[in-house]
Short mmCIF file of C-alpha atoms in Angstrom, two decimals:
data_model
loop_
_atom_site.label_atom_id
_atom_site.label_comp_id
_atom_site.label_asym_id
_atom_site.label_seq_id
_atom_site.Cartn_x
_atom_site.Cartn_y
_atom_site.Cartn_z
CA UNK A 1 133.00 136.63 110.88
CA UNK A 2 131.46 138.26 107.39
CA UNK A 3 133.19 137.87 104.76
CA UNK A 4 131.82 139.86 101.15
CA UNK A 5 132.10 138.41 97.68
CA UNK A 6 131.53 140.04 94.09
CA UNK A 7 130.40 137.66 91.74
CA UNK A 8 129.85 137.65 87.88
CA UNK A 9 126.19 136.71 87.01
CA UNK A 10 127.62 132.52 86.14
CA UNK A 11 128.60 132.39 90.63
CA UNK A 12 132.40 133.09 89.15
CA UNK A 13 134.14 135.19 91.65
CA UNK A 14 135.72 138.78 90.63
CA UNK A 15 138.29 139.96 92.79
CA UNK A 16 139.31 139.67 96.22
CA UNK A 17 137.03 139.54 99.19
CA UNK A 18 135.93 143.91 100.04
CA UNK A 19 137.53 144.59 103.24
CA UNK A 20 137.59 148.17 104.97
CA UNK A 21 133.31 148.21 104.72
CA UNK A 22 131.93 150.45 107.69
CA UNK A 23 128.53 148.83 107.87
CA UNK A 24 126.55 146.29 106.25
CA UNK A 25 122.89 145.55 106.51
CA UNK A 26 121.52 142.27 105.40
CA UNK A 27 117.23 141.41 105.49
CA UNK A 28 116.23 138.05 104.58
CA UNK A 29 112.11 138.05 104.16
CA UNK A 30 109.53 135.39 103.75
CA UNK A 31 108.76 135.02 99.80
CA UNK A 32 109.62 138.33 99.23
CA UNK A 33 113.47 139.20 98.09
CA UNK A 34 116.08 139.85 99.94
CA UNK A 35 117.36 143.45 101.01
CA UNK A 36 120.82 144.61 102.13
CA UNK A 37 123.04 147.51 102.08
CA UNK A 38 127.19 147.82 102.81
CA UNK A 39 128.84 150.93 103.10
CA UNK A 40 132.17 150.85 101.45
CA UNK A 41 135.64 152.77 100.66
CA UNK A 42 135.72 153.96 97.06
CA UNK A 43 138.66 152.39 95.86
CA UNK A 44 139.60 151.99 91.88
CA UNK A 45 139.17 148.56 92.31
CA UNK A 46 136.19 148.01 94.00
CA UNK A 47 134.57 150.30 91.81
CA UNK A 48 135.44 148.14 88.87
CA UNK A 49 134.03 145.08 90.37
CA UNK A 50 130.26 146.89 91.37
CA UNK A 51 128.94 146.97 87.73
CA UNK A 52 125.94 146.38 86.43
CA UNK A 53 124.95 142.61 86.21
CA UNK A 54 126.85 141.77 89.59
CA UNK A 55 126.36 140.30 92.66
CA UNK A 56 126.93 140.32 96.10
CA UNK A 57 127.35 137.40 98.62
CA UNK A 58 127.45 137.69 101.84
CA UNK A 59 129.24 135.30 104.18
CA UNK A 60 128.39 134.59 107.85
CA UNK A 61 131.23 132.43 109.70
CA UNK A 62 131.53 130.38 106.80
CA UNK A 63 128.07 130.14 105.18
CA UNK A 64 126.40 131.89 102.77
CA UNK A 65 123.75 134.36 104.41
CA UNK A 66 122.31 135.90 101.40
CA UNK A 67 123.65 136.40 97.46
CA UNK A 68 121.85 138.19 94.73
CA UNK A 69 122.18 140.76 92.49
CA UNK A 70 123.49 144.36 92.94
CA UNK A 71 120.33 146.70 92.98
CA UNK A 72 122.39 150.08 92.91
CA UNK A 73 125.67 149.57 92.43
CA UNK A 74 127.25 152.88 93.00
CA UNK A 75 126.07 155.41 94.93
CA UNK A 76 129.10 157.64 95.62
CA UNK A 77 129.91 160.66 97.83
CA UNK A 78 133.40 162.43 98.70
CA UNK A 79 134.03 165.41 100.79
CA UNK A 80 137.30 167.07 101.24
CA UNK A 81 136.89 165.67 105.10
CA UNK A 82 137.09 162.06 103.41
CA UNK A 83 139.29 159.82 102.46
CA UNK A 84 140.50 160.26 99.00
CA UNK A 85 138.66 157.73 96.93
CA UNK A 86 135.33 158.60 99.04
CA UNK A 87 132.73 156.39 100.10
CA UNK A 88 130.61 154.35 97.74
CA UNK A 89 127.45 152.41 99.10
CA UNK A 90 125.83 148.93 97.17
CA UNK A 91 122.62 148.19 97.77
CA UNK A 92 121.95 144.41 96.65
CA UNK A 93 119.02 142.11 96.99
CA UNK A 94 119.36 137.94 96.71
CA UNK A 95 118.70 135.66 93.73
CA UNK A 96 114.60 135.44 94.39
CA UNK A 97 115.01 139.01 93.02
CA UNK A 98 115.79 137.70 89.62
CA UNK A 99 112.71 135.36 89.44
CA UNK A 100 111.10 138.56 90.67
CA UNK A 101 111.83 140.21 87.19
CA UNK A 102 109.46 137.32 85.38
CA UNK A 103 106.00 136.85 84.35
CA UNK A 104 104.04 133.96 83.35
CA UNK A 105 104.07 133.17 79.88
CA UNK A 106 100.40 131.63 78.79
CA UNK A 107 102.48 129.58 76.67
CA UNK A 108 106.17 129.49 77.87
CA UNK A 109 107.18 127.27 75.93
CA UNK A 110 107.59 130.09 73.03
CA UNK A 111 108.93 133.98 72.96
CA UNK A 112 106.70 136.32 73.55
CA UNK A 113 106.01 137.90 69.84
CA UNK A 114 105.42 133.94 69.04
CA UNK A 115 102.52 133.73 71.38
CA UNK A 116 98.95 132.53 70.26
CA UNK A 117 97.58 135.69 68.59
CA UNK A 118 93.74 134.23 67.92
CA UNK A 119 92.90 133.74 71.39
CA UNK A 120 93.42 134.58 75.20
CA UNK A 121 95.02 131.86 76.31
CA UNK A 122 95.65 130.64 79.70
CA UNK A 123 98.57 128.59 81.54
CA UNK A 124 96.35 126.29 83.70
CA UNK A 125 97.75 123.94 86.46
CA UNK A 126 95.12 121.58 87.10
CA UNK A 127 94.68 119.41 90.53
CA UNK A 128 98.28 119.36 90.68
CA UNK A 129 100.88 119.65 94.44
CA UNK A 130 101.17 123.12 95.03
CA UNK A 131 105.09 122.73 95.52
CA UNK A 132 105.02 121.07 92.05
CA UNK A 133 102.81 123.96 90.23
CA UNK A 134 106.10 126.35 92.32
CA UNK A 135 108.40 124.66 90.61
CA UNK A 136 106.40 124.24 86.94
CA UNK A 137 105.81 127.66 87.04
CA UNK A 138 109.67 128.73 88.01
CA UNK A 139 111.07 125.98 85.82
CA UNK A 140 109.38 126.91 82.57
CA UNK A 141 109.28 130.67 82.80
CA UNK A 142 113.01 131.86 84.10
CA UNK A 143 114.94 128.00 84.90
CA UNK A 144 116.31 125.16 83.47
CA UNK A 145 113.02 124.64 81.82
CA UNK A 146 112.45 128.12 79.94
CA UNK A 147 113.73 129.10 76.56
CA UNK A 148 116.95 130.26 76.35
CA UNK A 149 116.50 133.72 76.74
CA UNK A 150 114.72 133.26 79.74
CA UNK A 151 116.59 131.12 81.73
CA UNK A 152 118.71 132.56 84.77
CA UNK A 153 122.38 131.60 84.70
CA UNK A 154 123.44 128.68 87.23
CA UNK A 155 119.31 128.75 88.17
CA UNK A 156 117.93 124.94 89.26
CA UNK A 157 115.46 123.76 90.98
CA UNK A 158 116.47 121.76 94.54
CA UNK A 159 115.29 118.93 95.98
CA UNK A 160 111.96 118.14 96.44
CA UNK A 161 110.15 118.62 99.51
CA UNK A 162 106.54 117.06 99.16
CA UNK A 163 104.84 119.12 100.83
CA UNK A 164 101.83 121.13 99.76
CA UNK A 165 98.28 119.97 99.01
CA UNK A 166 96.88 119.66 95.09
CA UNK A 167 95.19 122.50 93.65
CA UNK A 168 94.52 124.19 90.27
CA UNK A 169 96.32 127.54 89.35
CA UNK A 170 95.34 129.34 86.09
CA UNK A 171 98.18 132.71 85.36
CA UNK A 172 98.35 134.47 82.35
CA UNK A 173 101.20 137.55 82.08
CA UNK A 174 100.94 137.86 85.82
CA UNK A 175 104.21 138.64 88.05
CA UNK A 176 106.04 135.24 88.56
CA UNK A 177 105.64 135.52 92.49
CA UNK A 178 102.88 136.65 92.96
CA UNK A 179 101.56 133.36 90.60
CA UNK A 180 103.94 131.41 93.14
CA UNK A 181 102.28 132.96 96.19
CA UNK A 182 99.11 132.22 95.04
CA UNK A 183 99.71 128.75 94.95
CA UNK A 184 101.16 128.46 98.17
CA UNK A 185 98.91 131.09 100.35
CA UNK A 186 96.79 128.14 100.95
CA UNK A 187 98.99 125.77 102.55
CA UNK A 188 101.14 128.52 103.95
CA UNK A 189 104.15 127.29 102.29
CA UNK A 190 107.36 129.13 101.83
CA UNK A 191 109.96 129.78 98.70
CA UNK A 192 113.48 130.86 98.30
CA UNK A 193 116.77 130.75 96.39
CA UNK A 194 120.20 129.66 98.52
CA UNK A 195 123.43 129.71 96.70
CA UNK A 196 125.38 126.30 97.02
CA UNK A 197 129.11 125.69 95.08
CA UNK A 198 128.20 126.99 91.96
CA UNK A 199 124.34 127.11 91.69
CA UNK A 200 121.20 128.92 92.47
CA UNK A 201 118.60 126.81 94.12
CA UNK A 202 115.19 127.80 93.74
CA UNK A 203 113.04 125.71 96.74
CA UNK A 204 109.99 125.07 98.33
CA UNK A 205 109.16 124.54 101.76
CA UNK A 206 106.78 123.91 104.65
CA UNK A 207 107.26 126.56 107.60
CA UNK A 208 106.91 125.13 110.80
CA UNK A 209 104.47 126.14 113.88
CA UNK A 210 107.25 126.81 117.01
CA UNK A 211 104.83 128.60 118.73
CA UNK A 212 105.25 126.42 121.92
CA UNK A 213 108.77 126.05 122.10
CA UNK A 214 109.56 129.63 120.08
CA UNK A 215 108.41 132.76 122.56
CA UNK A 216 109.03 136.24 122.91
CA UNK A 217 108.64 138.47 125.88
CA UNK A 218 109.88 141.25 127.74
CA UNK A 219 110.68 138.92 130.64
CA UNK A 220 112.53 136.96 128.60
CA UNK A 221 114.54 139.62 127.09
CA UNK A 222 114.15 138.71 123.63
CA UNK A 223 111.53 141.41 122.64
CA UNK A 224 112.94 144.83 121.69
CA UNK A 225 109.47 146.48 120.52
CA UNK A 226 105.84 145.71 119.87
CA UNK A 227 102.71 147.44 118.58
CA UNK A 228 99.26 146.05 118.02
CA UNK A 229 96.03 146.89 116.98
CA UNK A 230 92.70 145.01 116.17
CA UNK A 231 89.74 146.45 113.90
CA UNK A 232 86.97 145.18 111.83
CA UNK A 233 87.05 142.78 108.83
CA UNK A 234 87.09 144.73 105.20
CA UNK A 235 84.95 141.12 103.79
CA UNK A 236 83.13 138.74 105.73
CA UNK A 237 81.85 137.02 102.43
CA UNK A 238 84.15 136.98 99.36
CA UNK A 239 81.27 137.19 96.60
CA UNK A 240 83.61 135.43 93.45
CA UNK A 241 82.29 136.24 89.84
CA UNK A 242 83.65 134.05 87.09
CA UNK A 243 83.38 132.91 83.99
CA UNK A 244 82.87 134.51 80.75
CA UNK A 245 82.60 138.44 81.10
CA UNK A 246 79.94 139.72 79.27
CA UNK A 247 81.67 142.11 77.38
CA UNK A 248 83.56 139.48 75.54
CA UNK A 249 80.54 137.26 74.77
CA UNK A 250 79.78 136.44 71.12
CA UNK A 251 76.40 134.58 70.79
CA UNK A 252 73.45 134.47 73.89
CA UNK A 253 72.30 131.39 74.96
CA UNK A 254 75.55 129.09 75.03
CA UNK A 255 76.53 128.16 78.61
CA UNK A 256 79.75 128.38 77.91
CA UNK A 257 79.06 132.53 78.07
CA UNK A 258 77.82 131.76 81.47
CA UNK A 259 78.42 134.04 84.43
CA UNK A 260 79.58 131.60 87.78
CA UNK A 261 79.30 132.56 90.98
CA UNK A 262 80.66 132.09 94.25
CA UNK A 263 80.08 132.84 97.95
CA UNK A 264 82.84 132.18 100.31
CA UNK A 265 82.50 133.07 103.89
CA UNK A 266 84.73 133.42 106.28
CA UNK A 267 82.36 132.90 109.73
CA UNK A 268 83.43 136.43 111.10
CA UNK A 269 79.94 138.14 110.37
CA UNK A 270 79.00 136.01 113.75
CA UNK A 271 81.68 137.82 115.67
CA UNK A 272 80.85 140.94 113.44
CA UNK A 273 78.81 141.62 110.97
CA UNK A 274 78.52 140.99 107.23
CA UNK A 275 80.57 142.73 104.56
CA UNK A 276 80.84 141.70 101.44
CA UNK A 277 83.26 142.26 98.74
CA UNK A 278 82.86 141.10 95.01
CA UNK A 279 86.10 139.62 92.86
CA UNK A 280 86.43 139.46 89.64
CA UNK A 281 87.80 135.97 87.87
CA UNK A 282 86.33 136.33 84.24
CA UNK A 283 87.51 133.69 82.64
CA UNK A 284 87.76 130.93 85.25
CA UNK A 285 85.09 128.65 86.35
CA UNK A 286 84.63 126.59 90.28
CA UNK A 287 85.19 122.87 88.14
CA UNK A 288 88.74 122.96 89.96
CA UNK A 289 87.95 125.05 92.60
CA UNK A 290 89.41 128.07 91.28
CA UNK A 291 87.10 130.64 92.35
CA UNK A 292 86.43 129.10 95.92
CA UNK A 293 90.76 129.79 96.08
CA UNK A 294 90.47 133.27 95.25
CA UNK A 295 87.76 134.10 97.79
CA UNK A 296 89.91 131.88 100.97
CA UNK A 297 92.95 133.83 99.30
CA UNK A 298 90.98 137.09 99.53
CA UNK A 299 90.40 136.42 103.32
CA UNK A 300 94.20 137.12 103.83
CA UNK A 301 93.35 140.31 103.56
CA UNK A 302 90.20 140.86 104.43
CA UNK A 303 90.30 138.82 107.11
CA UNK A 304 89.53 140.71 110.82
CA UNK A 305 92.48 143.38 111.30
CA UNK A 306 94.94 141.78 114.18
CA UNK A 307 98.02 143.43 113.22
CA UNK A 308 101.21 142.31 115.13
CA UNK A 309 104.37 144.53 114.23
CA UNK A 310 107.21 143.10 116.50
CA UNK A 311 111.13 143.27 116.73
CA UNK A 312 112.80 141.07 118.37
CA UNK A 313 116.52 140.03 119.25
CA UNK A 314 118.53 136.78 119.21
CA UNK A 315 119.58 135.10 122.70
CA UNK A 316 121.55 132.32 123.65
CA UNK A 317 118.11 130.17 124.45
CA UNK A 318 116.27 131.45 121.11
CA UNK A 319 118.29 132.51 117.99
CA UNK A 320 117.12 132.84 114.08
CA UNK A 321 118.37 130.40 112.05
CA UNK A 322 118.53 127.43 114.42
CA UNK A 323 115.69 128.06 116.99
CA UNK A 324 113.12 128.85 114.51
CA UNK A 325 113.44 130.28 110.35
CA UNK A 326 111.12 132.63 107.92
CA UNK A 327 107.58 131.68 108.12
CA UNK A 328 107.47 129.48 111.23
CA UNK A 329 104.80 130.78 113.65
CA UNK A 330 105.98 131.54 116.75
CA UNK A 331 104.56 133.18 119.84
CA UNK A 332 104.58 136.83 121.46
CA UNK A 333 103.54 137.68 124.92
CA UNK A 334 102.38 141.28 125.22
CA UNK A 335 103.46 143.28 127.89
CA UNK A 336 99.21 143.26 128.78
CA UNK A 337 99.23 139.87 129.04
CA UNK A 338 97.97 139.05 125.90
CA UNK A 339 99.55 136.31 123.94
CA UNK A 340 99.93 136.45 119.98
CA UNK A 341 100.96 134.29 117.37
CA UNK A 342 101.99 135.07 114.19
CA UNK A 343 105.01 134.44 111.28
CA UNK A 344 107.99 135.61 111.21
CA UNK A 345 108.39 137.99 107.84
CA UNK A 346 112.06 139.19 108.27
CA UNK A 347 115.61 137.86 109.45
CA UNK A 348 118.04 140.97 110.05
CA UNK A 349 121.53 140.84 110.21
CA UNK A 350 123.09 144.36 111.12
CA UNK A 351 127.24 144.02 111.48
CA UNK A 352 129.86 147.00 111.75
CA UNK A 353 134.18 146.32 111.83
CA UNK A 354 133.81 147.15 115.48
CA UNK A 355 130.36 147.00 117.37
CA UNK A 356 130.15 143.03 116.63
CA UNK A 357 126.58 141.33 115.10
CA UNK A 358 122.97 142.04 115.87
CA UNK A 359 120.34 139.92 114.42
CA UNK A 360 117.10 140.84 114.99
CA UNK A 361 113.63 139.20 113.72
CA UNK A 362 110.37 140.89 112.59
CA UNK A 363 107.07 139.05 113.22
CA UNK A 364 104.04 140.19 111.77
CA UNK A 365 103.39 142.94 109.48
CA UNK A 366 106.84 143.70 107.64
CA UNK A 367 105.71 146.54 105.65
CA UNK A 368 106.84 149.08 107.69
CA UNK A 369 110.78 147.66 107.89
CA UNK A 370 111.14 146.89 104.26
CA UNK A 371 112.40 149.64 102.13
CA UNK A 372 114.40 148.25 98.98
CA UNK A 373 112.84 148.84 95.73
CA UNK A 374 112.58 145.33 94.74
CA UNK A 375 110.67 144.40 97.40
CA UNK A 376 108.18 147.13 97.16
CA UNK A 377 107.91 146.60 93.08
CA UNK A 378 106.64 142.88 93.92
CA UNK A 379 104.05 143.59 96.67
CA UNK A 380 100.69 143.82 96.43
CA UNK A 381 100.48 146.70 93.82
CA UNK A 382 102.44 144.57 91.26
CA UNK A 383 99.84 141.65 91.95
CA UNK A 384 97.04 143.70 91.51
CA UNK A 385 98.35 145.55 88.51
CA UNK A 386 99.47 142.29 87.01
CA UNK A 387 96.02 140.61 87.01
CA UNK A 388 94.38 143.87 85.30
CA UNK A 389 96.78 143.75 82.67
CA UNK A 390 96.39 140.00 82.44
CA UNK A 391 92.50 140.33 81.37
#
């Protein structure tokens, strides 16, 4: 049973639950927001309650499936074949979407035209639990933590998990998440915000590896469509150049204007052959490991190209949610024979009045099922831009 809520921006409920929706889409993705769609009848008062500054929750018999903020809400169409108030459909997103709309303040524990003016200064997390630089970095920039302006109504952080190894992160303006996912890349750990009574939870977690117990196949009839493809690495050897940039150096002979540099390898030239790619950390030095983390980080990219792009559909032996959640690895079985493991990026819940539930799961490369504008605005351009505007 689904049952949809409009909230005010403090979790306080405004109206009664929207009935009479035709169809309602709802994607849940692994540190990346949410994404989700209902098509609804226009009426007066609906249309007072989808304002800027709302949000929608979704209930699934009796949970919350996703809640977060209204991303468009009004788009509106009538006909003289429709009803009279016309159709009007919300796109929404969930609450990671607000920590989305933050960068990293160098210094956050001040406003932004109060920053250090003299020099470029850097928020550094040194040798510290990657699930506690998460939460640092979430706490002080948009939660409990932050300044007043910055803080996101009914925001905390939930219980801690322990689970991440230490490591240093140094961010300066960059996109919250992408700060966040640089932190965790390494241990592969996952983030996300859950509405429970009246808060936001912002948590970290450890995704699990189900791929013995969690399979897909066509013989199984769990897998609705596959497509793979294999190709060469774009960087065999992440060539990391760090600290001070030249053009910013103000007398010769002090080590502390110092280029650093750093090879990290990947082992794929022996399977291949070399290719090397050069990064550029001015600024940051290897003392904490820094630029060794950017060139492993690097490899997530550059790594070789074994793309999985699969959908697949719950079961009564294997469903999303219970079975296995975002992140966990789980296991495909090609209809060649082949078998391939990989995450899973996206949870989708498709409902209409009448044709029941379908959840399906993506594992693999997401890219090509995730449309919402929030999620594209905090992919990899957004990272990349962020760090050039960051220097």
């Amino acid at each position: 049973m689904i049952q949809l809520l409009v909230t005010d921006r403090n979790l306080n409920i405004l109206g009664d639950p929207l009935d009479g929706w035709t169809a309602l889409t709802s994607e849940l993705n692994f540190i990346v927001p949410a994404a989700g769609s209902v098509s609804l009848p226009a009426h007066p008062a609906y249309m007072e309650l989808l304002q800027p500054g709302a949000r929608m929750v979704v209930i699934r018999d009796g949970e919350v499936w996703s809640a977060g903020p209204l991303e468009q809400p009004q788009d509106y169409t009538w006909d003289l074949a429709a009803n009279a108030d016309g159709t009007v459909k919300v796109t929404f997103s969930d609450d990671l979407a607000r920590v989305a709309g933050y960068l990293t303040y160098p210094e956050p524990a001040k406003a932004f035209n109060a920053q250090t003016t003299t020099s470029d200064v850097t928020r550094k997390l040194t040798a510290t639990n990657a699930e506690t630089i998460i939460r640092t970095l979430v706490n002080e920039n948009c939660g409990p933590g932050a300044i007043t302006a910055r803080r996101i109504e009914r925001l905390v952080l939930d219980t801690v998990a322990s689970v991440g190894s230490n490591r240093t992160v140094s961010t300066r303006f960059e996109p919250l998440l992408d700060a966040c996912r640089t932190a965790a890349a390494a241990d592969g750990l996952g983030f996300h915000t859950r509405q429970v009574g009246d808060e936001i939870r912002f948590g970290v977690y450890a995704p699990v590896d189900r791929s013995g117990t969690a399979r897909f196949s066509a013989g199984l009839g769990n897998l609705r469509s596959v497509s793979f493809t294999m190709g060469a690495p774009l960087a065999t050897s992440e060539l990391v150049q760090g600290g001070e940039d030249p053009a910013q150096q103000v007398g010769e002979g002090d080590p502390a204007n110092e280029r650093v540099y750093v090879e990290v390898a990947s082992g794929a030239a022996t399977d291949w052959y070399r290719v090397e790619k050069l990064i550029e950390q001015s600024g940051k030095d290897d003392a904490d490991g820094e630029l060794t983390q950017a060139g492993v980080l690097a490899f997530g990219n550059d790594n070789p190209q074994a793309s999985l792009a699969t959908v697949t559909v719950d079961t009564p032996d294997l469903r999303a949610g219970r079975d296995y959640g975002l992140g966990d690895r789980v296991t495909v079985e090609l209809p060649t024979g082949l078998e391939v493991t990989d995450l899973v990026r996206t949870i989708r819940l498709e409902t209409t009045p009448d044709g029941g539930e379908l959840v399906t799961t993506v594992i693999g490369d997401s890219d090509k099922t995730t449309t919402t504008a929030t999620v594209r605005a905090v992919r990899d351009l957004a990272r990349r831009l962020g760090r050039l505007e960051a220097r």
